[in-house]
Every structure is written in C-alpha cells, then in structure tokens.
C-alpha cells in the first residue's frame, strides 16, 4: 500500500594579490565538523534513511530505554572485537546501538554515521534501506531487538517499556454475557480522516460502542442464537511509553490512487487517558501522559522526508531561540550606545558589501579589500583597536555572518539578506558577553541561554542539522504536506534523577566512556593537524643582499635558488614571530630588518607594503600561500634607493623604431627594444627620453600590429601618466621622427600603413647641373610603388620611381 512512500525527496533541501591563495585540501582528509552551539549531534543521511534517523533520535532521547540498553554489559552481549571468531556469541544489533548512542551523546562531531548499525540489520543495499516507512521500521526494529536480547537480562526491555493491552468486549443484550478478548500492542494506530484530533479518535475507538442489531446480529455463545449485542474496546494496560501512529495515507477507491490526508489533526502536549481505560479507580496521575517526540513527514504519497521534534527531557542540549536573542542583543546595544550615535557602524558597512555580492560567500581577504575600497581606510587602521581583527569580528557575530566549512569564506545568513534595518544607525555593534560560565564546543560564542521552564526544551533534529524550537511550533505540524506522522508520549509519573540532568555520561558503561574519550582525543588531534595545514602558507623570502636594483626593478645578483629562501608558517602567527623565524634562518643580519610584500613583475621584483606591527597576525596583512617577502633595511639595496608602492610599479614597454633602409626590401623594417618606466611617469618625460625633437609617439595595447591598432599620443596627452593612458606590461610604443610622419594621419590619430609594408623611394635630380645633383629618400606604402610614375614637378625636375625590389625603371 505504501509503495515508494519511503523514497526520500531532496528537492526541498537547500542545496589576494600577494599570493596564490589558500592551499587546496581534499575534502575526505578533513575530520568531521564539531557540534554546533546546541551541543547535540545529528545523524548522517545515508541516502533515504531519514526515517531511521528520526526513530533512532527518539529512542536516544528516551532516557529509560537508553539506560536499560547501556545496562547490558559485554558479559551478556559479547564484544564487537569477537565478531567472526568461532564459538563467540556476539549480539551485534544491541552492541552497535549502544555504540551509536555513545557517539551521539559524547563524540564531538556534528553528525554520527549509522552505517555499522544498518549493516548489523543486514541492510547492505539501497533497496533494503528503502523498504520501510518509519511506522513499519518501529515494529521491525523492536522485533529485531527482542530477538537479539533473548537469554539476557534485557529480554523484556521492549515489553517493559512499550507493551500495552486492549480488551475487546461484546455484551449480549439478552443474557448479559460478556465475551472478552485481549490484544497486545506496541503502538496504537489511529484514524486521521474525518477526525478533528487525537482525543476524538481515541473517543471513537475506546468510548463509543458498536451495536449489532436488525439484520446485523451477533451469535451469542451462551444463548446459542443470533442476538442484539454491543461491542466496545478499552485500554486495559497502559505502557510507560505510548506510541501512536497516525493513518495519514489512504486509498481512494474511486480514483484508484493513494493520497495523503493533510487536514487539521490536533494533539495535546498532555493527555489524560482515564476516559479510554477499563480501570478508572486510580489517581489521575496514573493516566497522565506528556508528549516528548513528534516524527514529521514532509511530502506526499510517492516521496518525502522525515524529521523529528524532540523534547530534551534530561536537558542535554543548549537551548535558545535565535530571534529572541537577536532582539535582546539589539535592545542592549541600543541602551549601551545611546550616546554614541555618531560612531560609524562597521556591521552596516560589512553587511552592505555582502548584500551587493552576487555570490553567497566571498573570501575574508576579499571582504577586507572591499571594505578598504568602500570607506577609503583599512579595517586595521580604523577598527582593529576597538573590535579586534576582521575575522574575529565576523566570528563574534554568528547570528549575522555565516562562514564556509573551512572558515575562509563568509556570507550573510538567509534572514539577514534583507536590507538592514536599525533604529540606532551609526552605533557600534558589540558581541554579547558569555554568561552562566558555559563552555561551548564551537569557537563562535553563542547567545545567552534563554530562561525556560525545566524540561520544556524542544529541538528539531533533521538528519545532520539540529536546531532549537518553541513548544508552540508543534502546532504547525497539525496539518499540511508537512505534518505529524508518529506521536510518542511518556507517563508524567516518570521522573528523572537530578544527577542525570545535563549529564550525557550518566549510566554509560566504562568501556564506552573510554572509547569515546580516545575517539575525541583523536578527533582533536586530526582537527589540529587539519587546522594547521589549512592555515599554513609557503612564503618566498627574497634577501636584499642577493639583489641589485637596475633598469627600474630588483633583479637577483645570484641564481634564483641562492637568492630566495622558502619558509612555511602559520598565517595566524604574528609578524614578530615571522621576523624571529627569519633571524633564525639567517646566519647573520646587520642593522634593522624590514619586511615588505613583493611581487614578481615582467620588469623584475617590485616592493609594495612595508609590513609593520609585530603584534598583528600575518592574516591581517592579507598574506596568502605563495606570497613574496623582501627582506631589507627599508631604504636602499646595494646603495641604490628603492621606491616602493603601487605608484612606482615598473612597466615593461616594447619600443619600436623604423629602420631607415633594409637591403633588398625584405624582413623587419623596425628595431625593437625593451625599456622600463615607473607607471607614474608622465608621457612628457617618456617623450623626452625616447623621441627626438619633433618626433611623435604611438601606442598599441592590443598586441596586434595592424595599422588600425596604433594610436597617436597627442600634445594634450603629455600631462597624463603611463598608467592613466592604459600602457601596461607588454604594450608597444612606436617612435617616429619628423621625416617618418608621412605614415601618420594626425587628424584621425591613426597610423595609415602597417609597419611591415613600408618602402622607400630614392630620388635623384638629373635635370640640374652636375654640381647640384642631390639624392633624397622618402617613405611610401606598397600601394604607392605598385607602378612606375613620372611627374613633372618643376621645370627641369623629374621624379623617377624605384620599386621596392630591382633597379631603376627606364626613363620614358
């Protein structure tokens, strides 16, 4: 009937310039994430096992079941180390369940795996994992446990906690004979269709009577004939834990299809079962039950997802509601900063930057750079003294900013992606202080614990994700496609010992405590190694003693290997730590040691920012993996003063000059050389250095030497700099002297011919007297010399055209 109801539908689940950046690290090498601020562990979804996860969490948060299971020692269950040994009696299912519960309670990881447990069930394929829905699984799991515990002191564990009986009675109207039959149950299945809620459904089942009359009569065994009779059912024995399965799924015989009943179906937090019981003489407390778990199904008949709302009876988790805490924080800040409204609000600036980003998250280093561009001053200069480093400030506001798993990228949490609204514009946003002395597993300081009545802490456990909820949120699961599917009640009389409150180690066997302690130590070690690897960066140290400054940049005087030292450091170390490490690497160093960020350019090595502030971390300077650091005295290199910074960045230009004549007319018609100039050099200075008097300069930043790509730099450009006119490394500059300017159309500002196509005409005056014979050379394009042309220029003067190849053409 259920078909592929238990097939899970995931459609609704939300799916620096100083170096190379952070080293990549394979995801499978990273240890599992630690628990979040709730201090509760979720369970990984193997792919369709959300129904199993919901039921396992319900059993875990049933303290009496958990402790009864832990009370069974190795002497009764055996040990997992003995699996496969001949003659060894190992009860694998309860052992794996014990181990999973210990991990969920004590292991510092965000989510535990159920792989070992499902393998103990014999579920080794996806098909076997998808064959049950959660109501069926509840019965199958209890049956498997009962079978595994036969012959142990826990043989009656399931019956003791979950077993109840219903008595069915038929009363003969004539002889008053009562026919009784008892039925056992581990869970009660109640109707949803046409019923307003749980209490009405129980009333219909255990208070209302069914009558046999007219043509529908009952054969009485005492009367031995068909008689009128009444049929009723009562709860005979109530278990400590009452499990109720709701019939949400039905079959429409007219349409011949399944459907999910999504109408409103209410159920109480507390319920009195006296009206539904056979014996009603006891005190009311004997019949009172309290809701502690609601397994929820989201979806339809042909697929969906399970998660569970659970009441934390032993208060093992840290419970608080984020929206309430946000309001308290804002109110507190409003009071504390009433007299500081003129202060700029860094939170608003950071939030505004992230709102403008198309990507959900950006690197923290990039955020710092955008912050600088936004307010024209760096975070370190303006806010570090008041709020600390940028990364620390972001981590102190976990209610607003969300980090990627490796904590190298940051974005806004979903609810803060709306425009920022505040009644205290311009106030500094402070982190709430830790209260109650609570120690948290996460580095992010969670909000203060909300005051709440004991035992009313509810959580939504949705596979790996755990979050606190309000008790009134349960009402949202009365109806709709996402609605309650199984209800779990516990007797109100069941009280927990004070020593169990907030104590996840309570009643856990010593061998499991030791195993979890060892596992946590190993996890901490792996996290420390992973953290160190994620934060380690390789720096290239360039020593000034091995460099010379010439042609506008720094160049090694020795080989690269001898001039550069490799050093691996932790980016969280301070600049002072780095300086000390360099001192230790160096055999000797005289005078001050200044560290500057550097960058290899086509022209050579160039220096940028001087790293200042020994107390600051390397991360504050934006140093990433592969960054270059220049070690010098801060003034000069080999006696030459070095200008640092982006304004003095050297630009390598290709300088082209026309050749006066090329024998045979073949090959290149220009010479090419490379020159280096600071990017702040004015074009007038460039012109003075390269072009002769009366000469002109053309630039080409496209890389293609066709005539259309050359642009003349006119007189009005001379006040601009190399950088502002767009000249960068590798750009070409053509220098033309005065007699080569026939190639240029000054009015359009473009070159009229491709430099490879240039030819020359040799002109000789044969018309004058012998002592006045002169030779003149003029430039011409290919089109100009394609045929012989003779003109009378002036009386007695003729031009004889020479082609670009061969001798003079005969005179006509």
mmCIF file of N, CA and C in Angstrom, residues 684-790:
data_model
loop_
_atom_site.group_PDB
_atom_site.id
_atom_site.type_symbol
_atom_site.label_atom_id
_atom_site.label_comp_id
_atom_site.label_asym_id
_atom_site.label_seq_id
_atom_site.Cartn_x
_atom_site.Cartn_y
_atom_site.Cartn_z
ATOM 1 N N UNK A 684 55.161 63.196 -21.070
ATOM 2 C CA UNK A 684 56.141 64.198 -21.499
ATOM 3 C C UNK A 684 57.556 63.733 -21.188
ATOM 4 N N UNK A 685 57.729 63.077 -20.023
ATOM 5 C CA UNK A 685 59.049 62.541 -19.667
ATOM 6 C C UNK A 685 59.404 61.352 -20.548
ATOM 7 N N UNK A 686 58.392 60.528 -20.882
ATOM 8 C CA UNK A 686 58.622 59.395 -21.775
ATOM 9 C C UNK A 686 59.039 59.894 -23.153
ATOM 10 N N UNK A 687 58.369 60.927 -23.632
ATOM 11 C CA UNK A 687 58.689 61.506 -24.944
ATOM 12 C C UNK A 687 60.110 62.061 -24.963
ATOM 13 N N UNK A 688 60.463 62.745 -23.884
ATOM 14 C CA UNK A 688 61.787 63.351 -23.789
ATOM 15 C C UNK A 688 62.881 62.279 -23.777
ATOM 16 N N UNK A 689 62.568 61.122 -23.152
ATOM 17 C CA UNK A 689 63.573 60.060 -23.024
ATOM 18 C C UNK A 689 63.737 59.245 -24.304
ATOM 19 N N UNK A 690 62.660 59.149 -25.109
ATOM 20 C CA UNK A 690 62.705 58.222 -26.241
ATOM 21 C C UNK A 690 62.675 58.890 -27.600
ATOM 22 N N UNK A 691 61.927 59.970 -27.765
ATOM 23 C CA UNK A 691 61.711 60.541 -29.098
ATOM 24 C C UNK A 691 62.640 61.725 -29.344
ATOM 25 N N UNK A 692 63.125 61.876 -30.568
ATOM 26 C CA UNK A 692 63.941 63.044 -30.896
ATOM 27 C C UNK A 692 63.065 64.283 -31.020
ATOM 28 N N UNK A 693 63.693 65.425 -31.119
ATOM 29 C CA UNK A 693 62.940 66.672 -31.245
ATOM 30 C C UNK A 693 62.056 66.610 -32.485
ATOM 31 N N UNK A 694 60.796 66.953 -32.321
ATOM 32 C CA UNK A 694 59.851 66.924 -33.431
ATOM 33 C C UNK A 694 59.254 65.554 -33.690
ATOM 34 N N UNK A 695 59.707 64.519 -32.948
ATOM 35 C CA UNK A 695 59.188 63.183 -33.144
ATOM 36 C C UNK A 695 57.844 62.975 -32.456
ATOM 37 N N UNK A 696 57.181 61.892 -32.801
ATOM 38 C CA UNK A 696 55.887 61.560 -32.188
ATOM 39 C C UNK A 696 55.909 60.132 -31.670
ATOM 40 N N UNK A 697 54.941 59.868 -30.775
ATOM 41 C CA UNK A 697 54.830 58.545 -30.145
ATOM 42 C C UNK A 697 53.452 57.970 -30.447
ATOM 43 N N UNK A 698 53.424 56.685 -30.794
ATOM 44 C CA UNK A 698 52.154 55.968 -30.967
ATOM 45 C C UNK A 698 52.142 54.792 -30.004
ATOM 46 N N UNK A 699 50.971 54.481 -29.474
ATOM 47 C CA UNK A 699 50.858 53.344 -28.550
ATOM 48 C C UNK A 699 49.946 52.272 -29.126
ATOM 49 N N UNK A 700 50.231 51.051 -28.716
ATOM 50 C CA UNK A 700 49.424 49.905 -29.153
ATOM 51 C C UNK A 700 49.300 48.968 -27.964
ATOM 52 N N UNK A 701 48.095 48.861 -27.412
ATOM 53 C CA UNK A 701 47.901 47.975 -26.257
ATOM 54 C C UNK A 701 47.080 46.750 -26.600
ATOM 55 N N UNK A 702 46.923 46.470 -27.913
ATOM 56 C CA UNK A 702 46.122 45.316 -28.326
ATOM 57 C C UNK A 702 46.964 44.087 -28.591
ATOM 58 N N UNK A 703 48.253 44.260 -28.803
ATOM 59 C CA UNK A 703 49.119 43.120 -29.107
ATOM 60 C C UNK A 703 49.196 42.812 -30.590
ATOM 61 N N UNK A 704 48.321 43.421 -31.422
ATOM 62 C CA UNK A 704 48.344 43.200 -32.871
ATOM 63 C C UNK A 704 48.879 44.461 -33.541
ATOM 64 N N UNK A 705 49.789 44.297 -34.514
ATOM 65 C CA UNK A 705 50.480 45.452 -35.072
ATOM 66 C C UNK A 705 49.845 46.005 -36.344
ATOM 67 N N UNK A 706 48.588 45.635 -36.619
ATOM 68 C CA UNK A 706 47.923 46.245 -37.756
ATOM 69 C C UNK A 706 47.831 47.753 -37.542
ATOM 70 N N UNK A 707 47.776 48.479 -38.659
ATOM 71 C CA UNK A 707 47.794 49.940 -38.588
ATOM 72 C C UNK A 707 46.650 50.494 -37.757
ATOM 73 N N UNK A 708 45.485 49.834 -37.824
ATOM 74 C CA UNK A 708 44.314 50.370 -37.135
ATOM 75 C C UNK A 708 44.453 50.327 -35.616
ATOM 76 N N UNK A 709 45.392 49.552 -35.093
ATOM 77 C CA UNK A 709 45.549 49.417 -33.648
ATOM 78 C C UNK A 709 46.521 50.422 -33.042
ATOM 79 N N UNK A 710 47.146 51.217 -33.871
ATOM 80 C CA UNK A 710 48.098 52.214 -33.369
ATOM 81 C C UNK A 710 47.396 53.534 -33.150
ATOM 82 N N UNK A 711 47.673 54.143 -32.001
ATOM 83 C CA UNK A 711 47.040 55.420 -31.658
ATOM 84 C C UNK A 711 48.123 56.452 -31.350
ATOM 85 N N UNK A 712 47.976 57.631 -31.957
ATOM 86 C CA UNK A 712 48.946 58.695 -31.738
ATOM 87 C C UNK A 712 48.700 59.348 -30.388
ATOM 88 N N UNK A 713 49.767 59.537 -29.616
ATOM 89 C CA UNK A 713 49.683 60.274 -28.357
ATOM 90 C C UNK A 713 49.966 61.739 -28.648
ATOM 91 N N UNK A 714 48.915 62.541 -28.553
ATOM 92 C CA UNK A 714 48.997 63.937 -28.941
ATOM 93 C C UNK A 714 49.527 64.806 -27.806
ATOM 94 N N UNK A 715 49.638 66.086 -28.096
ATOM 95 C CA UNK A 715 50.183 67.022 -27.119
ATOM 96 C C UNK A 715 49.362 67.053 -25.840
ATOM 97 N N UNK A 716 48.011 66.931 -25.964
ATOM 98 C CA UNK A 716 47.164 67.002 -24.769
ATOM 99 C C UNK A 716 47.324 65.785 -23.857
ATOM 100 N N UNK A 717 47.934 64.713 -24.399
ATOM 101 C CA UNK A 717 48.173 63.522 -23.579
ATOM 102 C C UNK A 717 49.427 63.645 -22.718
ATOM 103 N N UNK A 718 50.284 64.600 -23.009
ATOM 104 C CA UNK A 718 51.603 64.648 -22.398
ATOM 105 C C UNK A 718 51.576 64.832 -20.876
ATOM 106 N N UNK A 719 50.474 65.380 -20.336
ATOM 107 C CA UNK A 719 50.392 65.574 -18.887
ATOM 108 C C UNK A 719 49.927 64.311 -18.162
ATOM 109 N N UNK A 720 49.442 63.329 -18.912
ATOM 110 C CA UNK A 720 48.989 62.074 -18.295
ATOM 111 C C UNK A 720 50.163 61.146 -18.021
ATOM 112 N N UNK A 721 49.863 60.069 -17.261
ATOM 113 C CA UNK A 721 50.919 59.114 -16.905
ATOM 114 C C UNK A 721 50.769 57.844 -17.733
ATOM 115 N N UNK A 722 51.806 57.032 -17.662
ATOM 116 C CA UNK A 722 51.772 55.747 -18.372
ATOM 117 C C UNK A 722 50.556 54.933 -17.946
ATOM 118 N N UNK A 723 50.260 54.964 -16.651
ATOM 119 C CA UNK A 723 49.146 54.173 -16.138
ATOM 120 C C UNK A 723 47.810 54.695 -16.622
ATOM 121 N N UNK A 724 47.622 56.023 -16.604
ATOM 122 C CA UNK A 724 46.308 56.580 -16.939
ATOM 123 C C UNK A 724 45.964 56.441 -18.411
ATOM 124 N N UNK A 725 46.958 56.360 -19.284
ATOM 125 C CA UNK A 725 46.646 56.181 -20.712
ATOM 126 C C UNK A 725 46.522 54.706 -21.074
ATOM 127 N N UNK A 726 46.687 53.826 -20.090
ATOM 128 C CA UNK A 726 46.446 52.403 -20.326
ATOM 129 C C UNK A 726 47.627 51.609 -20.791
ATOM 130 N N UNK A 727 48.838 52.143 -20.654
ATOM 131 C CA UNK A 727 50.024 51.377 -21.025
ATOM 132 C C UNK A 727 50.391 50.421 -19.894
ATOM 133 N N UNK A 728 50.465 49.145 -20.197
ATOM 134 C CA UNK A 728 50.796 48.123 -19.212
ATOM 135 C C UNK A 728 51.930 47.258 -19.748
ATOM 136 N N UNK A 729 52.359 46.290 -18.930
ATOM 137 C CA UNK A 729 53.452 45.404 -19.334
ATOM 138 C C UNK A 729 53.148 44.767 -20.683
ATOM 139 N N UNK A 730 54.117 44.856 -21.592
ATOM 140 C CA UNK A 730 53.982 44.221 -22.896
ATOM 141 C C UNK A 730 53.396 45.106 -23.971
ATOM 142 N N UNK A 731 52.896 46.295 -23.615
ATOM 143 C CA UNK A 731 52.374 47.208 -24.626
ATOM 144 C C UNK A 731 53.518 47.727 -25.514
ATOM 145 N N UNK A 732 53.180 48.045 -26.755
ATOM 146 C CA UNK A 732 54.182 48.524 -27.715
ATOM 147 C C UNK A 732 54.057 50.024 -27.895
ATOM 148 N N UNK A 733 55.202 50.668 -28.065
ATOM 149 C CA UNK A 733 55.277 52.104 -28.326
ATOM 150 C C UNK A 733 56.136 52.302 -29.568
ATOM 151 N N UNK A 734 55.588 53.019 -30.581
ATOM 152 C CA UNK A 734 56.298 53.269 -31.838
ATOM 153 C C UNK A 734 56.806 54.709 -31.843
ATOM 154 N N UNK A 735 58.101 54.862 -32.098
ATOM 155 C CA UNK A 735 58.724 56.175 -32.135
ATOM 156 C C UNK A 735 58.970 56.557 -33.607
ATOM 157 N N UNK A 736 58.393 57.677 -34.059
ATOM 158 C CA UNK A 736 58.599 58.175 -35.419
ATOM 159 C C UNK A 736 59.278 59.534 -35.360
ATOM 160 N N UNK A 737 60.363 59.679 -36.142
ATOM 161 C CA UNK A 737 60.972 61.000 -36.179
ATOM 162 C C UNK A 737 60.249 61.849 -37.219
ATOM 163 N N UNK A 738 60.691 63.046 -37.442
ATOM 164 C CA UNK A 738 59.943 64.014 -38.246
ATOM 165 C C UNK A 738 59.755 63.563 -39.689
ATOM 166 N N UNK A 739 60.776 62.943 -40.350
ATOM 167 C CA UNK A 739 60.623 62.590 -41.761
ATOM 168 C C UNK A 739 59.844 61.295 -41.953
ATOM 169 N N UNK A 740 59.523 60.534 -40.812
ATOM 170 C CA UNK A 740 58.704 59.320 -40.920
ATOM 171 C C UNK A 740 57.223 59.609 -40.708
ATOM 172 N N UNK A 741 56.867 60.865 -40.460
ATOM 173 C CA UNK A 741 55.497 61.156 -40.060
ATOM 174 C C UNK A 741 54.500 61.134 -41.212
ATOM 175 N N UNK A 742 54.980 60.886 -42.457
ATOM 176 C CA UNK A 742 54.036 60.724 -43.566
ATOM 177 C C UNK A 742 53.190 59.471 -43.393
ATOM 178 N N UNK A 743 53.635 58.596 -42.487
ATOM 179 C CA UNK A 743 52.861 57.373 -42.205
ATOM 180 C C UNK A 743 51.674 57.638 -41.303
ATOM 181 N N UNK A 744 51.571 58.840 -40.767
ATOM 182 C CA UNK A 744 50.568 59.103 -39.746
ATOM 183 C C UNK A 744 49.586 60.146 -40.222
ATOM 184 N N UNK A 745 48.319 59.839 -40.050
ATOM 185 C CA UNK A 745 47.270 60.816 -40.289
ATOM 186 C C UNK A 745 46.964 61.464 -38.952
ATOM 187 N N UNK A 746 47.571 62.633 -38.722
ATOM 188 C CA UNK A 746 47.454 63.273 -37.411
ATOM 189 C C UNK A 746 46.013 63.618 -37.083
ATOM 190 N N UNK A 747 45.228 63.983 -38.079
ATOM 191 C CA UNK A 747 43.831 64.390 -37.822
ATOM 192 C C UNK A 747 43.006 63.245 -37.259
ATOM 193 N N UNK A 748 43.240 62.019 -37.757
ATOM 194 C CA UNK A 748 42.486 60.865 -37.236
ATOM 195 C C UNK A 748 43.193 60.216 -36.068
ATOM 196 N N UNK A 749 44.474 60.504 -35.893
ATOM 197 C CA UNK A 749 45.232 59.944 -34.789
ATOM 198 C C UNK A 749 45.634 58.512 -34.995
ATOM 199 N N UNK A 750 45.597 57.992 -36.241
ATOM 200 C CA UNK A 750 45.910 56.591 -36.505
ATOM 201 C C UNK A 750 47.039 56.463 -37.513
ATOM 202 N N UNK A 751 47.715 55.338 -37.429
ATOM 203 C CA UNK A 751 48.749 55.002 -38.403
ATOM 204 C C UNK A 751 48.075 54.608 -39.711
ATOM 205 N N UNK A 752 48.592 55.097 -40.861
ATOM 206 C CA UNK A 752 47.928 54.820 -42.136
ATOM 207 C C UNK A 752 48.410 53.555 -42.803
ATOM 208 N N UNK A 753 49.523 52.989 -42.377
ATOM 209 C CA UNK A 753 50.023 51.767 -43.007
ATOM 210 C C UNK A 753 50.664 50.870 -41.964
ATOM 211 N N UNK A 754 50.646 49.595 -42.218
ATOM 212 C CA UNK A 754 51.269 48.608 -41.347
ATOM 213 C C UNK A 754 52.785 48.710 -41.494
ATOM 214 N N UNK A 755 53.497 48.691 -40.397
ATOM 215 C CA UNK A 755 54.932 48.962 -40.443
ATOM 216 C C UNK A 755 55.710 47.965 -41.289
ATOM 217 N N UNK A 756 55.196 46.757 -41.451
ATOM 218 C CA UNK A 756 55.888 45.796 -42.296
ATOM 219 C C UNK A 756 55.803 46.199 -43.779
ATOM 220 N N UNK A 757 54.834 47.045 -44.149
ATOM 221 C CA UNK A 757 54.586 47.369 -45.556
ATOM 222 C C UNK A 757 55.301 48.637 -46.006
ATOM 223 N N UNK A 758 56.230 49.128 -45.207
ATOM 224 C CA UNK A 758 56.899 50.385 -45.539
ATOM 225 C C UNK A 758 58.025 50.155 -46.551
ATOM 226 N N UNK A 759 58.083 50.998 -47.610
ATOM 227 C CA UNK A 759 59.191 51.005 -48.573
ATOM 228 C C UNK A 759 59.680 52.436 -48.742
ATOM 229 N N UNK A 760 60.818 52.579 -49.408
ATOM 230 C CA UNK A 760 61.401 53.919 -49.594
ATOM 231 C C UNK A 760 61.643 54.196 -51.088
ATOM 232 N N UNK A 761 61.545 55.455 -51.478
ATOM 233 C CA UNK A 761 61.885 55.906 -52.838
ATOM 234 C C UNK A 761 63.186 56.699 -52.782
ATOM 235 N N UNK A 762 64.115 56.280 -53.620
ATOM 236 C CA UNK A 762 65.382 57.018 -53.744
ATOM 237 C C UNK A 762 65.230 57.966 -54.930
ATOM 238 N N UNK A 763 65.280 59.232 -54.696
ATOM 239 C CA UNK A 763 65.067 60.244 -55.745
ATOM 240 C C UNK A 763 66.387 60.951 -56.061
ATOM 241 N N UNK A 764 66.694 60.998 -57.367
ATOM 242 C CA UNK A 764 67.929 61.672 -57.810
ATOM 243 C C UNK A 764 67.580 62.754 -58.843
ATOM 244 N N UNK A 765 68.162 63.905 -58.695
ATOM 245 C CA UNK A 765 67.914 65.026 -59.597
ATOM 246 C C UNK A 765 68.901 64.973 -60.759
ATOM 247 N N UNK A 766 68.369 64.566 -62.008
ATOM 248 C CA UNK A 766 69.209 64.512 -63.199
ATOM 249 C C UNK A 766 69.088 65.763 -64.070
ATOM 250 N N UNK A 767 68.181 66.629 -63.654
ATOM 251 C CA UNK A 767 67.876 67.759 -64.519
ATOM 252 C C UNK A 767 68.730 68.985 -64.220
ATOM 253 N N UNK A 768 69.389 69.021 -63.163
ATOM 254 C CA UNK A 768 70.182 70.203 -62.811
ATOM 255 C C UNK A 768 71.611 70.073 -63.291
ATOM 256 N N UNK A 769 72.401 71.046 -62.858
ATOM 257 C CA UNK A 769 73.809 70.986 -63.211
ATOM 258 C C UNK A 769 74.485 69.890 -62.406
ATOM 259 N N UNK A 770 75.595 69.378 -62.904
ATOM 260 C CA UNK A 770 76.251 68.257 -62.235
ATOM 261 C C UNK A 770 76.615 68.570 -60.804
ATOM 262 N N UNK A 771 76.991 69.835 -60.563
ATOM 263 C CA UNK A 771 77.397 70.153 -59.204
ATOM 264 C C UNK A 771 76.210 70.312 -58.269
ATOM 265 N N UNK A 772 75.009 70.270 -58.845
ATOM 266 C CA UNK A 772 73.804 70.403 -57.989
ATOM 267 C C UNK A 772 73.077 69.061 -57.822
ATOM 268 N N UNK A 773 73.688 67.956 -58.250
ATOM 269 C CA UNK A 773 73.000 66.659 -58.136
ATOM 270 C C UNK A 773 72.796 66.298 -56.670
ATOM 271 N N UNK A 774 71.539 65.941 -56.357
ATOM 272 C CA UNK A 774 71.202 65.583 -54.982
ATOM 273 C C UNK A 774 70.403 64.283 -54.949
ATOM 274 N N UNK A 775 70.532 63.570 -53.817
ATOM 275 C CA UNK A 775 69.740 62.346 -53.572
ATOM 276 C C UNK A 775 68.801 62.597 -52.392
ATOM 277 N N UNK A 776 67.536 62.180 -52.553
ATOM 278 C CA UNK A 776 66.545 62.335 -51.471
ATOM 279 C C UNK A 776 65.822 61.000 -51.272
ATOM 280 N N UNK A 777 65.618 60.609 -50.035
ATOM 281 C CA UNK A 777 64.864 59.363 -49.742
ATOM 282 C C UNK A 777 63.549 59.740 -49.082
ATOM 283 N N UNK A 778 62.431 59.192 -49.606
ATOM 284 C CA UNK A 778 61.122 59.437 -48.994
ATOM 285 C C UNK A 778 60.434 58.097 -48.738
ATOM 286 N N UNK A 779 59.538 58.073 -47.738
ATOM 287 C CA UNK A 779 58.793 56.840 -47.425
ATOM 288 C C UNK A 779 57.583 56.723 -48.313
ATOM 289 N N UNK A 780 57.155 55.450 -48.542
ATOM 290 C CA UNK A 780 55.946 55.192 -49.333
ATOM 291 C C UNK A 780 55.390 53.836 -48.949
ATOM 292 N N UNK A 781 54.096 53.687 -49.190
ATOM 293 C CA UNK A 781 53.469 52.391 -48.923
ATOM 294 C C UNK A 781 53.531 51.528 -50.155
ATOM 295 N N UNK A 782 53.122 50.258 -50.022
ATOM 296 C CA UNK A 782 53.140 49.345 -51.172
ATOM 297 C C UNK A 782 52.265 49.873 -52.290
ATOM 298 N N UNK A 783 51.111 50.407 -51.900
ATOM 299 C CA UNK A 783 50.213 50.927 -52.924
ATOM 300 C C UNK A 783 50.864 52.045 -53.736
ATOM 301 N N UNK A 784 51.715 52.804 -53.065
ATOM 302 C CA UNK A 784 52.343 53.939 -53.728
ATOM 303 C C UNK A 784 53.332 53.489 -54.791
ATOM 304 N N UNK A 785 54.017 52.384 -54.620
ATOM 305 C CA UNK A 785 55.099 51.959 -55.509
ATOM 306 C C UNK A 785 54.683 50.816 -56.416
ATOM 307 N N UNK A 786 53.397 50.573 -56.581
ATOM 308 C CA UNK A 786 52.950 49.427 -57.379
ATOM 309 C C UNK A 786 53.179 49.610 -58.878
ATOM 310 N N UNK A 787 53.422 50.834 -59.338
ATOM 311 C CA UNK A 787 53.675 51.050 -60.778
ATOM 312 C C UNK A 787 54.589 52.258 -60.965
ATOM 313 N N UNK A 788 55.150 52.344 -62.144
ATOM 314 C CA UNK A 788 56.052 53.455 -62.454
ATOM 315 C C UNK A 788 55.233 54.716 -62.674
ATOM 316 N N UNK A 789 55.677 55.803 -62.077
ATOM 317 C CA UNK A 789 55.011 57.078 -62.289
ATOM 318 C C UNK A 789 56.081 58.156 -62.452
ATOM 319 N N UNK A 790 55.945 58.969 -63.492
ATOM 320 C CA UNK A 790 56.882 60.064 -63.703
ATOM 321 C C UNK A 790 56.068 61.342 -63.804
#
